[in-house]
Short mmCIF file of C-alpha atoms in Angstrom, two decimals:
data_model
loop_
_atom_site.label_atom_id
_atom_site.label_comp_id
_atom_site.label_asym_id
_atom_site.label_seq_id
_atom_site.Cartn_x
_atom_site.Cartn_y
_atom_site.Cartn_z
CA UNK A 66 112.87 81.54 91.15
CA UNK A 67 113.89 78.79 88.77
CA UNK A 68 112.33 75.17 89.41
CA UNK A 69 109.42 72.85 88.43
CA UNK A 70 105.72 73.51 89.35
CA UNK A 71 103.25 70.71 88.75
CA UNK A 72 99.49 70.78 89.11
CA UNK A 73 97.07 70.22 90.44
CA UNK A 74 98.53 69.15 93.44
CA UNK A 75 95.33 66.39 93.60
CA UNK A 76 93.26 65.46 90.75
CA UNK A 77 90.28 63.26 91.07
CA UNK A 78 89.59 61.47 87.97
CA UNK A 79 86.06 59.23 87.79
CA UNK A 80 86.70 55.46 86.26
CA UNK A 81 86.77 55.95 82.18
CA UNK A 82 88.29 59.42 81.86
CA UNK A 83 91.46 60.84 80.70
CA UNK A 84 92.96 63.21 82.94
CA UNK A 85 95.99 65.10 81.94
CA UNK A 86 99.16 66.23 84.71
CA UNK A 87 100.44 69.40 83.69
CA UNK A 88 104.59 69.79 84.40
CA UNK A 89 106.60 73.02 83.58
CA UNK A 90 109.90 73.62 84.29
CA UNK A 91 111.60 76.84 83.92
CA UNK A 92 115.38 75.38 84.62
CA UNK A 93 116.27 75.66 80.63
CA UNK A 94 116.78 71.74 81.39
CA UNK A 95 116.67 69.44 78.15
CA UNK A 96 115.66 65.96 79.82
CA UNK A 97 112.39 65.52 81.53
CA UNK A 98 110.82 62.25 83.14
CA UNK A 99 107.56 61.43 85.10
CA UNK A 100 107.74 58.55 87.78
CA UNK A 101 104.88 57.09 89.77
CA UNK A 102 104.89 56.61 93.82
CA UNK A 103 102.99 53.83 95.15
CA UNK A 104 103.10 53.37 99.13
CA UNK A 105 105.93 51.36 100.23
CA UNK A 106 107.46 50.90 97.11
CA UNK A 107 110.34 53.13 95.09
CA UNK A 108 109.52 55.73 92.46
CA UNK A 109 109.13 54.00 89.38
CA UNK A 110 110.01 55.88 85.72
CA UNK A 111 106.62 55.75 83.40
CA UNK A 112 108.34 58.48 80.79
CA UNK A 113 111.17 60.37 79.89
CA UNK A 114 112.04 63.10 77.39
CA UNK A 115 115.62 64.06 76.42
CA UNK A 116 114.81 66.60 73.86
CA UNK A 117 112.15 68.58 72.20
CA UNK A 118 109.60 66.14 70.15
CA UNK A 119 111.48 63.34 71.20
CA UNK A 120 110.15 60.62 74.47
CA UNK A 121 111.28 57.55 75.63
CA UNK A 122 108.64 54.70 77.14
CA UNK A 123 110.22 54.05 81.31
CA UNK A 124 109.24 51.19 83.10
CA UNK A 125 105.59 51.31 83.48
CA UNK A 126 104.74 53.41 79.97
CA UNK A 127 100.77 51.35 80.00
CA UNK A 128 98.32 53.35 79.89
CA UNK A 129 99.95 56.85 79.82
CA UNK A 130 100.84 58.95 77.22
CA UNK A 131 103.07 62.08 76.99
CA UNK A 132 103.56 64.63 74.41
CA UNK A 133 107.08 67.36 74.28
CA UNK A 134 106.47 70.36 72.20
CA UNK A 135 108.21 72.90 73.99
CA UNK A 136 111.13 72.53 75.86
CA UNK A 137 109.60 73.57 79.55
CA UNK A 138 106.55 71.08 79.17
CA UNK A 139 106.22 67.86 79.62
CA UNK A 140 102.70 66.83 80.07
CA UNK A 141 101.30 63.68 81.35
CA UNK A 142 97.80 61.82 80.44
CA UNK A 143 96.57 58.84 82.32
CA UNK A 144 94.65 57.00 80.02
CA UNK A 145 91.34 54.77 80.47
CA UNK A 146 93.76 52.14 79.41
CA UNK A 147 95.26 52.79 83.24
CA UNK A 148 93.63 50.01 85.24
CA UNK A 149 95.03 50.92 88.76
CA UNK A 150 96.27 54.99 88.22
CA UNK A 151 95.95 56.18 91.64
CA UNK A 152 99.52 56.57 92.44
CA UNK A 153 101.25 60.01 93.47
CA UNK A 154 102.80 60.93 90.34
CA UNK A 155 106.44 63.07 90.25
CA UNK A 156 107.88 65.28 87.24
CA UNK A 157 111.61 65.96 87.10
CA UNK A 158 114.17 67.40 84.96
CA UNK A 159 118.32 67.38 84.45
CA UNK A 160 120.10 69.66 82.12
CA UNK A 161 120.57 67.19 79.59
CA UNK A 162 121.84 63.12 79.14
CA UNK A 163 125.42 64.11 78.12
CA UNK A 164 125.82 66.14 81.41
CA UNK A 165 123.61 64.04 83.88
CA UNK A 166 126.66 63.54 85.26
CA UNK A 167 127.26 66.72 86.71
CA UNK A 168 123.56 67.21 87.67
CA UNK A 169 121.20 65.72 89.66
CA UNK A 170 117.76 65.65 89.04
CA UNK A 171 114.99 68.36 89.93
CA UNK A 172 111.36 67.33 91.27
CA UNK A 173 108.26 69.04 91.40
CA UNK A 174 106.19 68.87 94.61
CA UNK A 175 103.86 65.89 92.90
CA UNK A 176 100.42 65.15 92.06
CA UNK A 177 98.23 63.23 93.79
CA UNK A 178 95.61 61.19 91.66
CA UNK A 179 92.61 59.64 93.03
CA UNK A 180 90.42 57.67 90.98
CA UNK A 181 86.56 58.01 92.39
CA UNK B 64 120.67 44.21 86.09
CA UNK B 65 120.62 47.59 88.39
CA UNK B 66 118.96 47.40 91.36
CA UNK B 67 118.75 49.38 94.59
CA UNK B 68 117.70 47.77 98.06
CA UNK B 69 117.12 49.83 101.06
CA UNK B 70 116.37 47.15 103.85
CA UNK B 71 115.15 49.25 106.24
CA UNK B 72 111.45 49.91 105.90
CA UNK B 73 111.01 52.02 108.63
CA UNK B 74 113.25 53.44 111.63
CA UNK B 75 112.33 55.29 114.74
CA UNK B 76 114.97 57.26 117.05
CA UNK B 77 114.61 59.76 119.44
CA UNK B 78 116.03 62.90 118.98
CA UNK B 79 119.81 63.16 119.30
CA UNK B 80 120.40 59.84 118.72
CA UNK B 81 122.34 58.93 115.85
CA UNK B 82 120.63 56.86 112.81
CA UNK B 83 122.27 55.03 109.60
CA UNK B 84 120.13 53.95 106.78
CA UNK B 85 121.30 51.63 104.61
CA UNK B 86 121.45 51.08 101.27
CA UNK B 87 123.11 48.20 98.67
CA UNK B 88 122.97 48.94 94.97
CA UNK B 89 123.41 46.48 92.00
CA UNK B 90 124.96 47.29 88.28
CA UNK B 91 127.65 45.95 86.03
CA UNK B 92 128.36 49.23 84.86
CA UNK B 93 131.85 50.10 86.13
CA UNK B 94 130.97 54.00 85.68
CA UNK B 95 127.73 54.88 87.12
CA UNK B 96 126.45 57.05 90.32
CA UNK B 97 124.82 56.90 93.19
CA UNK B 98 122.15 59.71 94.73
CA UNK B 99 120.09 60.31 98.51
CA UNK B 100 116.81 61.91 98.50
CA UNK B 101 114.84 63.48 101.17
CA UNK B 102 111.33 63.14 100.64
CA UNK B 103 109.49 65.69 103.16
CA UNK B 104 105.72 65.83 103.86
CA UNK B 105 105.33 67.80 101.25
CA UNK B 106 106.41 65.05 98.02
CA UNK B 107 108.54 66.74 96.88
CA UNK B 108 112.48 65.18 96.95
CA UNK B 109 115.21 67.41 97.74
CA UNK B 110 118.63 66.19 96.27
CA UNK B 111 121.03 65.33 98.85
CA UNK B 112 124.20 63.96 97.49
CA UNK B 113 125.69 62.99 94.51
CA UNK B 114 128.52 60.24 94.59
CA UNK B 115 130.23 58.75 91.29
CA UNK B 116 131.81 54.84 90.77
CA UNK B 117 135.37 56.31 91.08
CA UNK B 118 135.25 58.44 93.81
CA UNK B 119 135.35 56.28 97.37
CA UNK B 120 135.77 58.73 99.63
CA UNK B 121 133.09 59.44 102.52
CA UNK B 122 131.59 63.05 102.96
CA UNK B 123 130.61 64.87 105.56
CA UNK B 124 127.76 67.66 105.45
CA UNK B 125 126.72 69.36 109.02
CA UNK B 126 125.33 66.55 110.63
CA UNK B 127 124.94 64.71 107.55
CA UNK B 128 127.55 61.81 106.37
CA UNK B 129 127.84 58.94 103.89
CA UNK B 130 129.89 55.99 103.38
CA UNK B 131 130.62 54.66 100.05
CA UNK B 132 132.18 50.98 99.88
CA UNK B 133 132.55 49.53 96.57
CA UNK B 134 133.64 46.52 98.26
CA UNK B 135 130.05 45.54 99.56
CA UNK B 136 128.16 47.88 96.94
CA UNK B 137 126.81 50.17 99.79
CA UNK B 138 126.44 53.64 99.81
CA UNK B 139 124.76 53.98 103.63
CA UNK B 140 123.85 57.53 105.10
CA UNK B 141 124.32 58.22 108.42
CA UNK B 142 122.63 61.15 110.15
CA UNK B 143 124.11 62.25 113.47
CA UNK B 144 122.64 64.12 116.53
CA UNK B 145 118.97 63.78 114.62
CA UNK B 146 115.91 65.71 114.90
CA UNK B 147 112.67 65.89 114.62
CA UNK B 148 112.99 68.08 111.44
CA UNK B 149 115.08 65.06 109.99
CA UNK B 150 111.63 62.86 109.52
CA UNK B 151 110.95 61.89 106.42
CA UNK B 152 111.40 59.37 103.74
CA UNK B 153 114.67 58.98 102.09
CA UNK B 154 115.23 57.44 98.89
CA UNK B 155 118.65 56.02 97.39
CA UNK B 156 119.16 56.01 93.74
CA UNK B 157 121.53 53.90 90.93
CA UNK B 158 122.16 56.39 87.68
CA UNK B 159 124.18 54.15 85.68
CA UNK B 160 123.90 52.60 81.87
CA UNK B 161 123.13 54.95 79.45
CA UNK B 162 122.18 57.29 82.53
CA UNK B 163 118.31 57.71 81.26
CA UNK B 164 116.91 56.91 84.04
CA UNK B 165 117.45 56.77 87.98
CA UNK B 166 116.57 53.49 89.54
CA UNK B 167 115.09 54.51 93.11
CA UNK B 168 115.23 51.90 95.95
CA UNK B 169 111.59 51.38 98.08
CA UNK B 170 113.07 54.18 100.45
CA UNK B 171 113.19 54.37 104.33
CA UNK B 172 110.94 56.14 106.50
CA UNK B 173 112.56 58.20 109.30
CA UNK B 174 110.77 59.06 112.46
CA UNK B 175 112.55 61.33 114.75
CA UNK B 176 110.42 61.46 118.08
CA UNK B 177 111.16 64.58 120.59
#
């Protein structure tokens, strides 16, 4: 079955280190995006990619970094540089900007990040 | 500016009784659209609806309906006969501008009690 698949489903990451949330997506959708949950507050956007080699910095870009080499994957590193990065973290993808209109978005199941 | 604002924090009903959550978005875009999520246990969000600027008519899915009034900027969702299976949070969302990004509202948690 087509659809998104992000892991781990919880990561522990110790104060200091990188950690890197993996997203694939096997839709054959162009655009891809990563958005944070915090408790009681909206999913904010921290990344998105429209096309291949190509991102765009969301709301919240500090202290994450994503790369786009192949069209299905769209992973996600939380940096040092992240002072508060436990969050519950969501990847989705559309079929493309030009046709978000006739879309809606996908999302994979999350990952939850703990720092310890 | 685009904003979304879902009031409602939390709600609890008993089963069978009918719920409305609200929602009031914000954009002077004339063309954008406007989205409900179900958020599950689980994480992950399940799309609901899809509703664009231009199109005011209300739906109706099952036991699932929503109002769109351009008048007050709302776009509430009203679930009738609810159950327990209906708890959850739900999330409204703005797609609008150079649709790049949805904006999400805080969201609403239901609580449908037996």
């Amino acid at each position: 079955d087509g659809g998104i698949t992000q892991s781990p489903k919880y990561l522990f990451r110790k104060e200091g280190q990188n950690v890197t949330l993996s997203c694939e997506q096997n839709l054959n959708h162009d655009a891809m995006y990563w958005y944070r949950q915090d408790p009681g507050q909206g999913l904010r956007l921290i990344y998105y990619s429209q096309i291949v080699n190509d991102f765009q910095k969301g709301d919240i870009a500090e202290g994450y970094s994503v790369s786009r080499e192949k069209k299905e994957s769209f992973p996600l590193t939380v940096t040092s540089a992240q002072k508060n990065p436990t969050a519950f973290y969501l990847c989705a993808s559309s079929i493309d900007r030009s046709q978000t209109v006739n879309t809606e978005a996908f999302f994979g199941q999350g990952t939850r990040l703990t720092v310890v | 500016a685009q904003k979304v604002t879902q009031a409602q924090t939390e709600i609890s009903v008993v089963e069978k009784e009918d719920v409305t959550l609200d929602c009031v978005y914000e954009t002077r875009d004339t063309t954008y659209y406007l989205f409900w999520y179900k958020q599950p246990p689980s994480g992950e969000l399940v799309f609901l609806i899809r509703r664009n600027s231009f199109d005011e008519q209300n739906e109706i899915s099952g036991r699932y309906s929503w109002n769109f009034q351009k008048s007050t900027s709302s776009f509430n969702f009203t679930i009738t006969a609810s159950q327990v299976v209906d708890s959850a949070v739900y999330f409204c969302a703005l797609l609008s501008g150079g649709y790049n990004k949805l904006i999400f509202g805080a969201g609403t948690r239901l609580a449908v009690h037996p």
